[in-house]
Structure formats: structure tokens, C-alpha cells
Coordinates of C-alpha atoms and ligand atoms in Angstrom, one line a residue:
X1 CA 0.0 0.0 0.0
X2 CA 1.5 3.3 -1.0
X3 CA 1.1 6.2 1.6
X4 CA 1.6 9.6 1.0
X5 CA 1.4 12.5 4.0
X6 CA -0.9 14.9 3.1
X7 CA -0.2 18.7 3.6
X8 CA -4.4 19.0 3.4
X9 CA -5.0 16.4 5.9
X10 CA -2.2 16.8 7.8
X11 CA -2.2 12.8 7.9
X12 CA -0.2 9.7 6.0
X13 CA -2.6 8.5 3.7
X14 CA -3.5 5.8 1.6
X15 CA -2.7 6.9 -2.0
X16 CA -5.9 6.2 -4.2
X17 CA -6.0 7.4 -7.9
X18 CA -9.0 8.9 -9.2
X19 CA -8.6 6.6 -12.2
X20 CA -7.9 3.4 -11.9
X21 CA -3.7 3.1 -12.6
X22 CA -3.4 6.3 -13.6
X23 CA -1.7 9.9 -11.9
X24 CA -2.3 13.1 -12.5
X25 CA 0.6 15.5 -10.9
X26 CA 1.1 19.0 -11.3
X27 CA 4.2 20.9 -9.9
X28 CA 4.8 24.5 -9.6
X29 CA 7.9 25.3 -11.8
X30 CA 10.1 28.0 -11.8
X31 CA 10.1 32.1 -12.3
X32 CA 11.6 32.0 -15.3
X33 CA 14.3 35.7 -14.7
X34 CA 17.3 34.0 -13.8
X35 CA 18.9 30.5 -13.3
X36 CA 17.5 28.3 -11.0
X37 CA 19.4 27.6 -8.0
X38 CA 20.4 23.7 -6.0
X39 CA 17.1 24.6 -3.7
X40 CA 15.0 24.6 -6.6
X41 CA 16.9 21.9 -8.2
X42 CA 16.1 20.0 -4.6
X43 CA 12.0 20.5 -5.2
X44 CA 12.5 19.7 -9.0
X45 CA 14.5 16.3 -8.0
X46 CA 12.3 14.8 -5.3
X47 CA 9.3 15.6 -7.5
X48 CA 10.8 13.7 -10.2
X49 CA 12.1 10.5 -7.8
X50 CA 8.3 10.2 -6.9
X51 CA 6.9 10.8 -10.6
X52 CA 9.4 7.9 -11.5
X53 CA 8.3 6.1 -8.5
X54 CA 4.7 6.1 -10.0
X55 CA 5.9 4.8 -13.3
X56 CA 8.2 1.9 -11.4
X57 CA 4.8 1.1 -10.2
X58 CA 3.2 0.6 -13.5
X59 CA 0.9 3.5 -13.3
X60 CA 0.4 5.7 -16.2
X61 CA 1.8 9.1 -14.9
X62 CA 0.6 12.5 -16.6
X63 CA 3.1 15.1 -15.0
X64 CA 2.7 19.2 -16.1
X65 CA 5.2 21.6 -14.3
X66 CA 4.2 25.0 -15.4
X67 CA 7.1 27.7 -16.1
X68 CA 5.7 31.3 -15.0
X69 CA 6.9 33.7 -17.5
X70 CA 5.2 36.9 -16.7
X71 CA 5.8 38.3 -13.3
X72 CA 7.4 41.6 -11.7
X73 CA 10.9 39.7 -11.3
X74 CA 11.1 39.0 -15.0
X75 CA 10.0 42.7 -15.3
X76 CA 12.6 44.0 -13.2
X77 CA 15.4 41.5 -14.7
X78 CA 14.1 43.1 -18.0
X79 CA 14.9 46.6 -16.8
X80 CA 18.3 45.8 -15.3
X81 CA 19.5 44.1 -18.7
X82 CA 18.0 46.6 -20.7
X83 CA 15.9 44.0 -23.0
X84 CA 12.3 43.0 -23.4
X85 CA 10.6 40.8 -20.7
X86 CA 9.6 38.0 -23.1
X87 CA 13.2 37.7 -24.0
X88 CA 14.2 37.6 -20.5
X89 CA 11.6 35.2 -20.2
X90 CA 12.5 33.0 -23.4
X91 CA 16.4 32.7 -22.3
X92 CA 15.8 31.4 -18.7
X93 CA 13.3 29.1 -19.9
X94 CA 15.8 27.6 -22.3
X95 CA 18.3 27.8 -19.3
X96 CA 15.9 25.9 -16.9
X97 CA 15.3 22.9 -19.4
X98 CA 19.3 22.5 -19.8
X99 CA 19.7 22.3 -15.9
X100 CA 16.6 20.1 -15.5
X101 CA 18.1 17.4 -17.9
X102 CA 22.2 18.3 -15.9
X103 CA 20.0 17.2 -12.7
X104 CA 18.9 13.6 -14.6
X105 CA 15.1 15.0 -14.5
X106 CA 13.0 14.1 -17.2
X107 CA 10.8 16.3 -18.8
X108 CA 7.4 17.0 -17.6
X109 CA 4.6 15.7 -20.3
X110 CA 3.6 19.1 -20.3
X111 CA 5.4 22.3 -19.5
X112 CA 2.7 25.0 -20.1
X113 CA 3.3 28.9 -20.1
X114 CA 1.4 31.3 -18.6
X115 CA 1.9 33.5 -21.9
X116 CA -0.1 30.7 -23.6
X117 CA -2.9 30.3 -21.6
X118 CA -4.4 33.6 -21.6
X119 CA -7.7 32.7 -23.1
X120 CA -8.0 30.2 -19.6
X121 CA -7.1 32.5 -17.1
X122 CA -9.1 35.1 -18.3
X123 CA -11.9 32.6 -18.8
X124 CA -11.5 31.9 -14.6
X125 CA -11.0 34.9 -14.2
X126 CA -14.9 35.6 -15.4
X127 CA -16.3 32.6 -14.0
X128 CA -15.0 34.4 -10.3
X129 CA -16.7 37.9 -11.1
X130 CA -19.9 36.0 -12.7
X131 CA -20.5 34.2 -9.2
X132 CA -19.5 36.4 -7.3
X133 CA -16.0 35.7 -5.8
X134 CA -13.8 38.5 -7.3
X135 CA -14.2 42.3 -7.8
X136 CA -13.0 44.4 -10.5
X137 CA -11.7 48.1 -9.1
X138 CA -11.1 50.1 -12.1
X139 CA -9.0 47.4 -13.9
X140 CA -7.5 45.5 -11.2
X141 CA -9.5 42.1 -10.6
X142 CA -9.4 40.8 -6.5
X143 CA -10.3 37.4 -5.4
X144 CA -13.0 38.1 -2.3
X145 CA -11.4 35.9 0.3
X146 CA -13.9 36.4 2.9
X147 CA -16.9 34.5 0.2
X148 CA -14.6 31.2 0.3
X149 CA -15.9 29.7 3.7
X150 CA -12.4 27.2 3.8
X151 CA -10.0 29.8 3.2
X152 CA -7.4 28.8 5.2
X153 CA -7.8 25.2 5.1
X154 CA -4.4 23.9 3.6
X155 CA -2.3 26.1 5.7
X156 CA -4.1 25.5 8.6
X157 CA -4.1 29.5 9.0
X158 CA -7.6 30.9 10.8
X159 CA -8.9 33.7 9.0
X160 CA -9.2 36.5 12.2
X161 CA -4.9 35.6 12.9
X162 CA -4.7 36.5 8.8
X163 CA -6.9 39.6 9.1
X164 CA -4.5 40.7 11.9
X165 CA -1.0 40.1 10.0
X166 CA -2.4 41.5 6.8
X167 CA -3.1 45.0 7.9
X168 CA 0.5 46.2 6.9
X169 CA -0.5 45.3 3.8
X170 CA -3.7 47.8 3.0
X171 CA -4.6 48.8 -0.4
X172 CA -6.9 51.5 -1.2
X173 CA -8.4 49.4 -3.7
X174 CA -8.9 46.2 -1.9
X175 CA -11.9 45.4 -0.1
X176 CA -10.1 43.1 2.7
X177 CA -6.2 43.6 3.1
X178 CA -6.4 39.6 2.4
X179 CA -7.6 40.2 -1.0
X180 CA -5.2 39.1 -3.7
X181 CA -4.5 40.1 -7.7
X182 CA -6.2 37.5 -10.3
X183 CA -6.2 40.4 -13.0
X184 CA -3.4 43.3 -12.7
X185 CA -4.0 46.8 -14.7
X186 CA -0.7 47.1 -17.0
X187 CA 1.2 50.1 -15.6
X188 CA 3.3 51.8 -18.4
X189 CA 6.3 50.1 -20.4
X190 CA 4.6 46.6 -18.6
X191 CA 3.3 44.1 -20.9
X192 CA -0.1 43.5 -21.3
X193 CA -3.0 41.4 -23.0
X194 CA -6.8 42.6 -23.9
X195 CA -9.1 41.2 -20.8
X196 CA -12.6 42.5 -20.2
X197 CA -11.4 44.7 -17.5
X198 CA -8.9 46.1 -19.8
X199 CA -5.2 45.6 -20.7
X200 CA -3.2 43.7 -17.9
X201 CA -2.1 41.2 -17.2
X202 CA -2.6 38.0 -14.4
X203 CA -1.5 37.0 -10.9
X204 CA 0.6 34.3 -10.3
X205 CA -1.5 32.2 -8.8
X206 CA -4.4 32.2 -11.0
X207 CA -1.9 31.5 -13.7
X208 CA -1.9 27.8 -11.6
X209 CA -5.4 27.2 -11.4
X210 CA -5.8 27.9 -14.6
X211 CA -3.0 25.4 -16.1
X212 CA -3.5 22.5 -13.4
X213 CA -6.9 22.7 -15.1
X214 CA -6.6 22.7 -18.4
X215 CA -4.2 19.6 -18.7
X216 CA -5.3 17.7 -15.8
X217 CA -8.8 18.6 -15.4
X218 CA -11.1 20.6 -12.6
X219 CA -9.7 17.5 -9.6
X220 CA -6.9 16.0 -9.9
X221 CA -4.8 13.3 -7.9
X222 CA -1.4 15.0 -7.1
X223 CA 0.0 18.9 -6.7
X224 CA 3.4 19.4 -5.2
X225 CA 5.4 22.3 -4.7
X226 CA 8.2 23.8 -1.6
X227 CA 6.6 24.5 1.7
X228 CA 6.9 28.3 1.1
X229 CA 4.1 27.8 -1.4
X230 CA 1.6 26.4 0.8
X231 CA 0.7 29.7 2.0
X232 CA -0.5 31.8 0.6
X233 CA 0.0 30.1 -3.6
X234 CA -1.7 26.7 -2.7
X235 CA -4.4 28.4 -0.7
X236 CA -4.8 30.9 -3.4
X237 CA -4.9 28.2 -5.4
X238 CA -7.9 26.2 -4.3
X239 CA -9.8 29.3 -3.0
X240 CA -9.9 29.8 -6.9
X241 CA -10.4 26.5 -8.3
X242 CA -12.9 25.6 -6.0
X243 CA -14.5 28.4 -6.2
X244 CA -15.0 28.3 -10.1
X245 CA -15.5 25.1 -10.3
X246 CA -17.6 23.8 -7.1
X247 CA -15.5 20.7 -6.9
X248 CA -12.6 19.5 -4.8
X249 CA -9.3 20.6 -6.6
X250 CA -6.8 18.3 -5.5
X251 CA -6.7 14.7 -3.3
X252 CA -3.0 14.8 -2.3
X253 CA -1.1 17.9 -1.1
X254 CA 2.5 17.2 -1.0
X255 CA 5.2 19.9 0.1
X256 CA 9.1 19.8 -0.5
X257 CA 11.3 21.2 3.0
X258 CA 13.7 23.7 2.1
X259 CA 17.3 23.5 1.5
X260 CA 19.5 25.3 3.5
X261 CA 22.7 26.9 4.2
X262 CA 23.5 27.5 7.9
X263 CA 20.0 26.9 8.9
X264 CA 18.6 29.4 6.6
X265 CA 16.5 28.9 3.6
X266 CA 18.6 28.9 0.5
X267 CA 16.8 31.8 -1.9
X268 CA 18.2 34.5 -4.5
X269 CA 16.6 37.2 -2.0
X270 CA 19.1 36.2 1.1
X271 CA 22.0 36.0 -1.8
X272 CA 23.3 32.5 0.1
X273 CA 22.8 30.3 -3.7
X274 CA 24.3 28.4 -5.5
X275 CA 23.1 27.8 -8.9
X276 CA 22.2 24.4 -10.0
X277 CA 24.5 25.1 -13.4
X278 CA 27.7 25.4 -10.9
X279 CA 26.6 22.6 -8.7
X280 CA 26.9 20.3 -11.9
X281 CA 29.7 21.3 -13.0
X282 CA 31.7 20.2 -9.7
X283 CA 29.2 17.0 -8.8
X284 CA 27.7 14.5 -10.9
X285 CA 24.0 14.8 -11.1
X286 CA 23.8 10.9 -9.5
X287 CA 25.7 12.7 -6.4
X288 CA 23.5 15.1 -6.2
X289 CA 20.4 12.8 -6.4
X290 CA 22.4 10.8 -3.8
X291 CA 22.8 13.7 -1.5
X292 CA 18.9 14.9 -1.6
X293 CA 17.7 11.3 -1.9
X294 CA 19.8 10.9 1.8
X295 CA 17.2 13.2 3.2
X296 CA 13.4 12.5 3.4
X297 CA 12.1 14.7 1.0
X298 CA 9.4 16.8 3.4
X299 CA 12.3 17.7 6.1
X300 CA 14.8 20.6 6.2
X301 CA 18.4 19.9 4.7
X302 CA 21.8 21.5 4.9
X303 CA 23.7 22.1 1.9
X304 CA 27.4 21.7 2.4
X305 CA 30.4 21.0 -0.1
X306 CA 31.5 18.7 3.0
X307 CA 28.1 16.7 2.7
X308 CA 28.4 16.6 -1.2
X309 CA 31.8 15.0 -0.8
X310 CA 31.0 12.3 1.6
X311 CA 27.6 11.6 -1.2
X312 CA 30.6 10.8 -4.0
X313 CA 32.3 8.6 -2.4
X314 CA 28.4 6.9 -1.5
X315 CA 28.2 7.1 -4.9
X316 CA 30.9 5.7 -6.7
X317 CA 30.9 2.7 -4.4
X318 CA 27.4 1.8 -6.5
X319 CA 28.8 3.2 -9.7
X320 CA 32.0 0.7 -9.1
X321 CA 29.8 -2.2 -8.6
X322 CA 27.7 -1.1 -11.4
X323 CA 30.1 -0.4 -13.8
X324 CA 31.8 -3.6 -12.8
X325 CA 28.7 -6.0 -13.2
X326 CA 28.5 -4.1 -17.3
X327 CA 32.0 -4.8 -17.8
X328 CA 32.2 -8.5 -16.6
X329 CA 29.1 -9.9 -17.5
X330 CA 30.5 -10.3 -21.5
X331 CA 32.9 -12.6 -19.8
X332 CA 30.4 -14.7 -17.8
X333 CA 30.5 -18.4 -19.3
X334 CA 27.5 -20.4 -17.2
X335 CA 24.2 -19.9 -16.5
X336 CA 25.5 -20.1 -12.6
X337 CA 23.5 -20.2 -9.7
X338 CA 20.4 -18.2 -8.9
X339 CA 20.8 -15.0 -7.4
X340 CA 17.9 -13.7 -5.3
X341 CA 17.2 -9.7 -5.3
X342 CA 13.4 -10.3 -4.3
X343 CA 14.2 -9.6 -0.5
X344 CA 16.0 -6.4 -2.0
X345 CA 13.3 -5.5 -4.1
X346 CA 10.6 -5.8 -1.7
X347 CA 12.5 -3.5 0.9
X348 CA 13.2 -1.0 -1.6
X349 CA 9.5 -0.9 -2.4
X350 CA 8.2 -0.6 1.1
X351 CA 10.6 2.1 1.3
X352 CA 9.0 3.5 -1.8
X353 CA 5.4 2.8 -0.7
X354 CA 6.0 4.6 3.0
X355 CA 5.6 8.0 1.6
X356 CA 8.6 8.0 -0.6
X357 CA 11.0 6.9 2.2
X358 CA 14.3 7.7 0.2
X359 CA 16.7 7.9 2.6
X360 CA 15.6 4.2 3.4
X361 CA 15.4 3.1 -0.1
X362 CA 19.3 4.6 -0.3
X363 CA 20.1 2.1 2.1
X364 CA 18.5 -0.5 0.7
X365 CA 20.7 0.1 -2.4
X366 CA 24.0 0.2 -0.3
X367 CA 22.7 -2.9 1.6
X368 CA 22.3 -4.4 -1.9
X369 CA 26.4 -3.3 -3.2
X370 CA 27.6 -5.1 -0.1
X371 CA 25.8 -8.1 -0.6
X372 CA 27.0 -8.3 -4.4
X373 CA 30.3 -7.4 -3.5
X374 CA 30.8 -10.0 -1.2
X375 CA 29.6 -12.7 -3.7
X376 CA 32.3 -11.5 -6.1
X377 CA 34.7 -12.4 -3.2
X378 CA 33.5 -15.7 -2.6
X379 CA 32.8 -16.5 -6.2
X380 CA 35.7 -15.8 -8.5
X381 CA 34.0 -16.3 -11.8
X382 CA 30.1 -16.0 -11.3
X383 CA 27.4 -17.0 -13.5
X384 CA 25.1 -15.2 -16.0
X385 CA 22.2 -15.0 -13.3
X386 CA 24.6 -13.3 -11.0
X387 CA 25.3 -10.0 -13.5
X388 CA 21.5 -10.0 -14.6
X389 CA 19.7 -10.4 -11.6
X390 CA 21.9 -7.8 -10.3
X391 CA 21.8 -5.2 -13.2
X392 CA 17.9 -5.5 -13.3
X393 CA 17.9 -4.6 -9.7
X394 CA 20.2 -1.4 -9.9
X395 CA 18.9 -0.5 -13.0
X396 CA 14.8 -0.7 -12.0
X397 CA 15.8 1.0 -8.5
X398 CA 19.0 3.1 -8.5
X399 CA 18.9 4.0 -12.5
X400 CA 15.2 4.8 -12.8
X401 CA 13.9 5.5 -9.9
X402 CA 16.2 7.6 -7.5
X403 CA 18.6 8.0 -10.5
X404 CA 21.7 7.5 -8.3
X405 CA 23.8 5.4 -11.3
X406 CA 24.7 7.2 -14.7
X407 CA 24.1 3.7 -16.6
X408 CA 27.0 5.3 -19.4
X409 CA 29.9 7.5 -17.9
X410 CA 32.3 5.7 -15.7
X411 CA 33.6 6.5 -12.1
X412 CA 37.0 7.3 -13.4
X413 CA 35.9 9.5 -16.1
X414 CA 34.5 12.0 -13.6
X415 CA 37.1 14.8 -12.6
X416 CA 37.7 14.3 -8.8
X417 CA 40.8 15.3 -7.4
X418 CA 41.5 11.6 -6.1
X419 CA 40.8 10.2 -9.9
X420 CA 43.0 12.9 -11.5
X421 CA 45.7 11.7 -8.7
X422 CA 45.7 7.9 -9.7
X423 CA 46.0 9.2 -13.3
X424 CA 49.2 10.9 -12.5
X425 CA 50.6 8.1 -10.5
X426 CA 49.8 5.9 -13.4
X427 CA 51.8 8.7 -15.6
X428 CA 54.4 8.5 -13.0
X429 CA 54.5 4.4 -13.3
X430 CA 54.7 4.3 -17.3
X431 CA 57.4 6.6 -16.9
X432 CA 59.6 4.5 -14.1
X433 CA 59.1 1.8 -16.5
X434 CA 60.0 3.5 -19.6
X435 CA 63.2 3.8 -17.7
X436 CA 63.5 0.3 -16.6
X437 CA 63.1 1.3 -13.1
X438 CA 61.0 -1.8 -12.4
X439 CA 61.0 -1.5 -8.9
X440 CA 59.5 1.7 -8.8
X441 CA 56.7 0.8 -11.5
X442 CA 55.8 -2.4 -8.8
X443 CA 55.7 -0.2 -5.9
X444 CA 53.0 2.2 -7.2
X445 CA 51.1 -0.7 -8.9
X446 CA 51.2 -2.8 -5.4
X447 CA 50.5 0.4 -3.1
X448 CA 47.1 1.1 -5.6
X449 CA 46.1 -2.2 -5.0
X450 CA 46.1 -2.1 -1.4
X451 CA 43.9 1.3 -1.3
X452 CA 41.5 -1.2 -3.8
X453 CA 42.8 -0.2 -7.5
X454 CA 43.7 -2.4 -10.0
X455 CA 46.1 -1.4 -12.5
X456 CA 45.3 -3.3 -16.1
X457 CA 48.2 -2.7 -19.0
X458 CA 46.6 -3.3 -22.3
X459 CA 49.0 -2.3 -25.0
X460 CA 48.9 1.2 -25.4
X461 CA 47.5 2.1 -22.2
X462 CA 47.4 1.5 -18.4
X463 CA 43.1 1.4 -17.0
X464 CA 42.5 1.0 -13.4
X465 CA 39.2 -0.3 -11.7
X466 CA 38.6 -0.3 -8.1
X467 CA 37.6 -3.1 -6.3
Ligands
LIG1 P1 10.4 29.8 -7.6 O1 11.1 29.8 -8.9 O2 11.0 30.7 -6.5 O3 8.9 29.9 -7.7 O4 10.7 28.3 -7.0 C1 10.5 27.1 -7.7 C2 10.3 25.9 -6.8 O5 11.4 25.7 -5.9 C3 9.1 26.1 -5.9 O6 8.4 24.8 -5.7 C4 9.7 26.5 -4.5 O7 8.9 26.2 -3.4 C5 11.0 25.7 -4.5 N1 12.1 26.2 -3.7 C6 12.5 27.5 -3.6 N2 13.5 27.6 -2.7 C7 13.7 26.4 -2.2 C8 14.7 25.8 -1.3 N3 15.6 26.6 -0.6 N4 14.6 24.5 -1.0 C9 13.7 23.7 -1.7 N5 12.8 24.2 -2.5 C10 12.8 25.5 -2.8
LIG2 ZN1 1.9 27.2 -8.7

């Protein structure tokens, strides 16, 4: 049974599709004025570990992640590079599909833009003033927050507390300081599109109700997104939805925790980021699926070059037995034994199935490398069943689920200092032997071995493996 806390209910609950085998998930995507940072890249990865969790499963997964490409940030980044907002809008939106595929996510089945669902906002947007929900003030369209009775529900937030923390925020305009934008009147040099309440342009979160909508329909099984969205972008949310459409919006709420630095939220307003692009370049995405996949995906998590480090060498101890299972099994001349990975499997799974328990199902995995490591050492030259078993395993679970193996690249090929330090020992050896120093070339072949490398000389070059 697969159980999934829900930020609605506040409770672990069974997970029950409204159509039989089938999910519908929708996750907030990004702003698009500037690159996407490793705190983001956190929500984008643990969204995409359960989406490929689903499909493991055998369900039939529809997945749309908007991209929000009219906003004030993409206004103001427009102003400081002296372009147009829609090209501002067009080059992080290219930037934010290279990262997601650095990062080893796979592309949503849909990724709509706000820009292109005018017609459907604006179409929500009516349905609100019609029956009575929102209030148009001389262009500007408000969402009436005291007619939606359950306002509040999601975040758990009581409507008098709100009242009292919203009075800061008074607008002239607003009837209630808990009021919020569907429809904003263009102010000059903005851009705009032709509504009934005249050129403007939407609010962000209408922008989600609308979307969620149109390619999942008016309920839908799944919406995810970081805890700061839960108030006040998921509440605005279904105060619209449900509003317009008189129907539940959503079964499951789930909620990413934050990633930090120091115990503070990682964000582009507190300037303590790094972006996703220069996390990559320094750590392979399966590290950093490693690292986040350590950590259940609702808590709070420290990032830390430190804590990065100590993922790799997690890491490459799977890649080594990965890569060493692809490279071997050529050689493999019986049938063999049987080799059982069901006791594996069916841990990994109720990892999986206990509200996407990664940090468990990561331990599963290392569980699993020792257990195949050890056969190797009690089984010189295993049988066929051995490798496939074995490669089924990692490659259903670690490869397309958590995405923790890179099924092509090698361990060696990645630049660590430690691999670009056996390289120049190796340089070092060819080079004692070139000179017939023979001791030398022995002592640095015998000292790898005992820190686990083995040296192979083909002909015109010296490989190592690790053991
Ligand atoms: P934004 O582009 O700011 O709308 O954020 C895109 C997604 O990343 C949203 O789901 C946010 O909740 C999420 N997010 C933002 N900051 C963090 C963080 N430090 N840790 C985890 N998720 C975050
Ligand atoms: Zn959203």
C-alpha cells in the first residue's frame, strides 16, 4: 500500500487514484528571470524521484510543471538588462530545461506557459466575477477571500490571525487587506494582453489554477510544490479553483522542505545560492540525487560541499559495482547459480510505498552493493544469473527510480581530485618503467592495490578499476 502525507489532511494517507492506474501531478515550476538555484533543483529532484516512483509502479503518470513567465521579477530583470521581458523570459526558460536534464530530470509531459494560456485565465478569471468571488476596481480584478468559507484550510491559517497580520498590507483598492490580484491593470512600459477589465495582465496564482486545469482537469490526484508555497500560492490556489469550479481541486497535497545553508533557507533574496549550473559542473547529477535522496524529502536539509563530498564517495561505491557487473558480464561463461534480489526489491518498495521513504530506499541500495560485493569475493567467476539479476535490480531502483547510477559515464571519467591523482601516478609508473626502473613501476602498482585499484596494461594504455 503506497502512503503519502498529506499537507491537506495533515495525515499519511493511503494513496488512491481517481482513475484506476493512472496519476495526475502537477508541480509549480520556476520564475523564469534568472537560473535556477540547488534549492529549486532540490523540489525539481524529489518531485521527479516520486513521478518515476509512479511509473516503477506501472501506473500511467501525466506530470505538467508550469514555467511562470510573466511576473514583476522578470519585469525587473528586463529593466536591469536593458531587454524586453519576453526575451528575458525565453532565455531562462531555455536555461531551466538545460539544468533540469544536468539534474537527470525528465521532462514533464507538459510544461505549459502562462503566456499561452491567456484565453483560460481570463476565462477563470470571469467565472469568479460572474459568481461572485472577485471584484474588479477600475482594472484591477481581486479574489473576495472572505466568500470562500475554507479559506485557510491547507495552511491551517484561521482567517481573524490572517486579518491581523495582513493589515500592513492595505490597499486602497482592496476590499479586505487579504484580498489578492487575479487580474493586474498594465502600468506603463509593462506588458499587457486585452481582458474584459482592460489591458493587464494575471496574478501568479491564478496563472496555476488555470494550467492545473486545463491539462489535468477541474480534480486532480497530485499537486506538489516547496513549503513556502503552501501559503499563501496553494491556498490561493484552491480558493480559486474551487470556487470556479464547485468541486474539490486536488486529493493529495505534498510539500518539498527547504534547503538550506547554515539553517537558513537557500533563496536568491538572502544571496546564500548556488546555482544548479555550478553545482553540476563540480558533482555528478547521481551525487546530487544521492545527496537529496539521503534526506526524506518533506524535512529541512543542509547544503554543504562537505556533505556533497561524503555523497561521491556513497556514490561511486554503487557506480563501481555497477560499472563492474557491465563490464564483466560479456565474460560470464554459465548460467551459474540463482541469485535472489526479491528480498532487496521488496525492501526498496516498502521504502518507496511509505511516503517516498528515500533515505531508506538509499540504504537499501548500499545494503544491496555489499551483498554483491561480497559474492564477487566468494565467487571468483560467477554465473550469467549473478550479472542479470543484479543489473535488473540497480537498473529498475538506482537507475530509474532515485537515479543515483549514470548507466553510461564511468567513475574514473568523472574529474575528482583523487581520480586525476591515480591518473598521474599511473603517468608517473609508465614513466619509471619507460626507464627500466621496475621497482619503482611495482611499488606504485602494489600500493594502488592495497587502497583497492587495480592497474590493467593493455598495449597502449594502463586502466585501473577499483575493487
Ligand atoms: P520559484 O522559482 O522561486 O517559484 O521556485 C520554484 C520551486 O522551488 C518552488 O516549488 C519552490 O517552493 C521551490 N524552492 C524555492 N526555494 C527552495 C529551497 N531553498 N529549497 C527547496 N525548494 C525550494
Ligand atoms: Zn503554482
Amino acid at each position: 500500500m503506497l502512503t503519502i502525507y498529506n499537507t491537506l489532511t495533515r495525515k499519511k494517507e493511503e494513496f488512491k487514484p481517481i482513475r484506476e492506474g493512472r496519476v495526475s501531478m502537477y508541480v509549480c515550476g520556476p520564475t523564469v528571470y534568472n537560473y535556477f538555484h540547488i534549492g529549486n533543483g532540490r523540489s525539481f529532484i524529489m518531485a521527479d524521484i516520486i513521478r518515476r516512483y509512479f511509473i516503477y509502479k506501472g501506473y500511467d503518470v501525466k506530470y505538467v510543471m508550469n514555467i511562470t513567465d510573466v511576473d514583476d521579477r522578470i519585469i525587473n530583470q528586463a529593466i536591469a538588462e536593458k531587454i524586453d521581458s519576453s526575451q528575458v523570459a525565453a532565455e531562462y526558460t531555455e536555461a531551466f530545461f538545460e539544468d533540469l536534464k544536468k539534474l537527470g530530470v525528465m521532462d514533464a509531459d507538459v510544461h505549459p506557459k502562462a503566456t499561452e494560456h491567456m484565453q483560460e485565465i481570463i476565462d477563470i478569471i470571469k467565472k469568479l466575477v460572474k459568481n461572485g468571488y472577485a471584484y474588479n476596481v477600475s482594472g484591477n480584478v481581486f479574489y473576495d477571500v472572505a466568500k470562500f468559507s475554507s479559506y485557510g484550510k491547507l495552511s491551517g491559517k484561521k482567517l481573524d490571525e490572517l486579518e491581523a497580520g495582513a493589515r500592513v498590507d492595505v490597499n486602497e483598492e482592496k476590499k479586505d487587506p487579504l484580498d489578492f490580484a487575479l487580474w493586474k491593470k498594465a502600468k506603463e512600459g509593462e506588458p499587457f494582453w486585452e481582458s474584459p477589465w482592460g489591458k493587464g495582465r494575471p496574478g501568479w496564482h491564478i496563472e496555476c489554477s488555470a494550467m492545473s486545469c486545463k491539462h489535468l482537469g477541474e480534480t486532480f490526484d497530485i499537486h506538489a510544490g516547496g513549503n513556502d508555497l503552501i501559503f499563501p500560492h496553494h491556498e490561493n490556489e484552491i480558493a480559486q479553483s474551487e470556487a470556479a469550479t464547485q468541486k474539490k481541486f486536488v486529493n493529495y497535497w505534498l510539500h518539498f522542505g527547504f534547503l538550506n545553508i547554515n539553517n537558513e533557507k537557500m533563496s536568491k533574496s538572502l544571496g546564500n545560492f548556488f546555482t544548479a549550473r555550478d553545482v553540476v559542473k563540480h558533482f555528478p547529477a547521481e551525487v546530487i540525487r544521492l545527496f537529496f535522496s539521503q534526506t526524506h524529502y518533506a524535512g529541512p536539509l543542509n547544503f554543504s560541499t562537505e556533505l556533497l563530498e561524503s555523497a561521491r564517495k556513497g556514490q561511486e561505491k554503487i557506480q563501481n559495482l555497477y560499472d563492474r557487473l557491465k563490464s564483466e558480464i560479456a565474460a560470464a561463461a554459465v548460467p551459474g547459480e540463482d541469485f535472489e534480489t526479491d528480498d532487496y526489491k521488496k525492501r526498496f518498495d516498502e521504502a518507496m510505498d511509505d511516503d517516498f521513504n528515500t533515505p531508506q530506499a538509499a540504504a537499501v541500495i548500499f545494503d544491496f552493493v555489499k551483498y554483491a560485493n561480497s559474492y564477487f569475493a566468494s565467487h571468483p567467476s560467477p554465473g550469467n544469473k549473478f550479472f542479470e539479476a543484479s543489473l535488473d535490480f540497480l537498473n529498475s531502483t538506482a537507475v530509474n527510480v532515485l537515479g543515483v547510477i549514470n548507466p553510461e559515464i564511468k567513475t574514473m571519467e568523472y574529474p575528482t581530485i583523487e581520480n586525476e591523482l591515480i591518473e598521474l601516478l599511473i603517468q608517473v609508473r609508465l614513466d619509471a618503467r619507460k626507464e627500466k626502473n621496475f621497482a619503482m613501476s611495482d611499488k606504485i602498482r602494489d600500493g594502488l592495490k592495497e587502497l583497492g585499484i587495480i592497474l590493467q596494461d593493455s598495449k597502449d594504455k594502463t586502466t585501473y578499476k577499483r575493487i
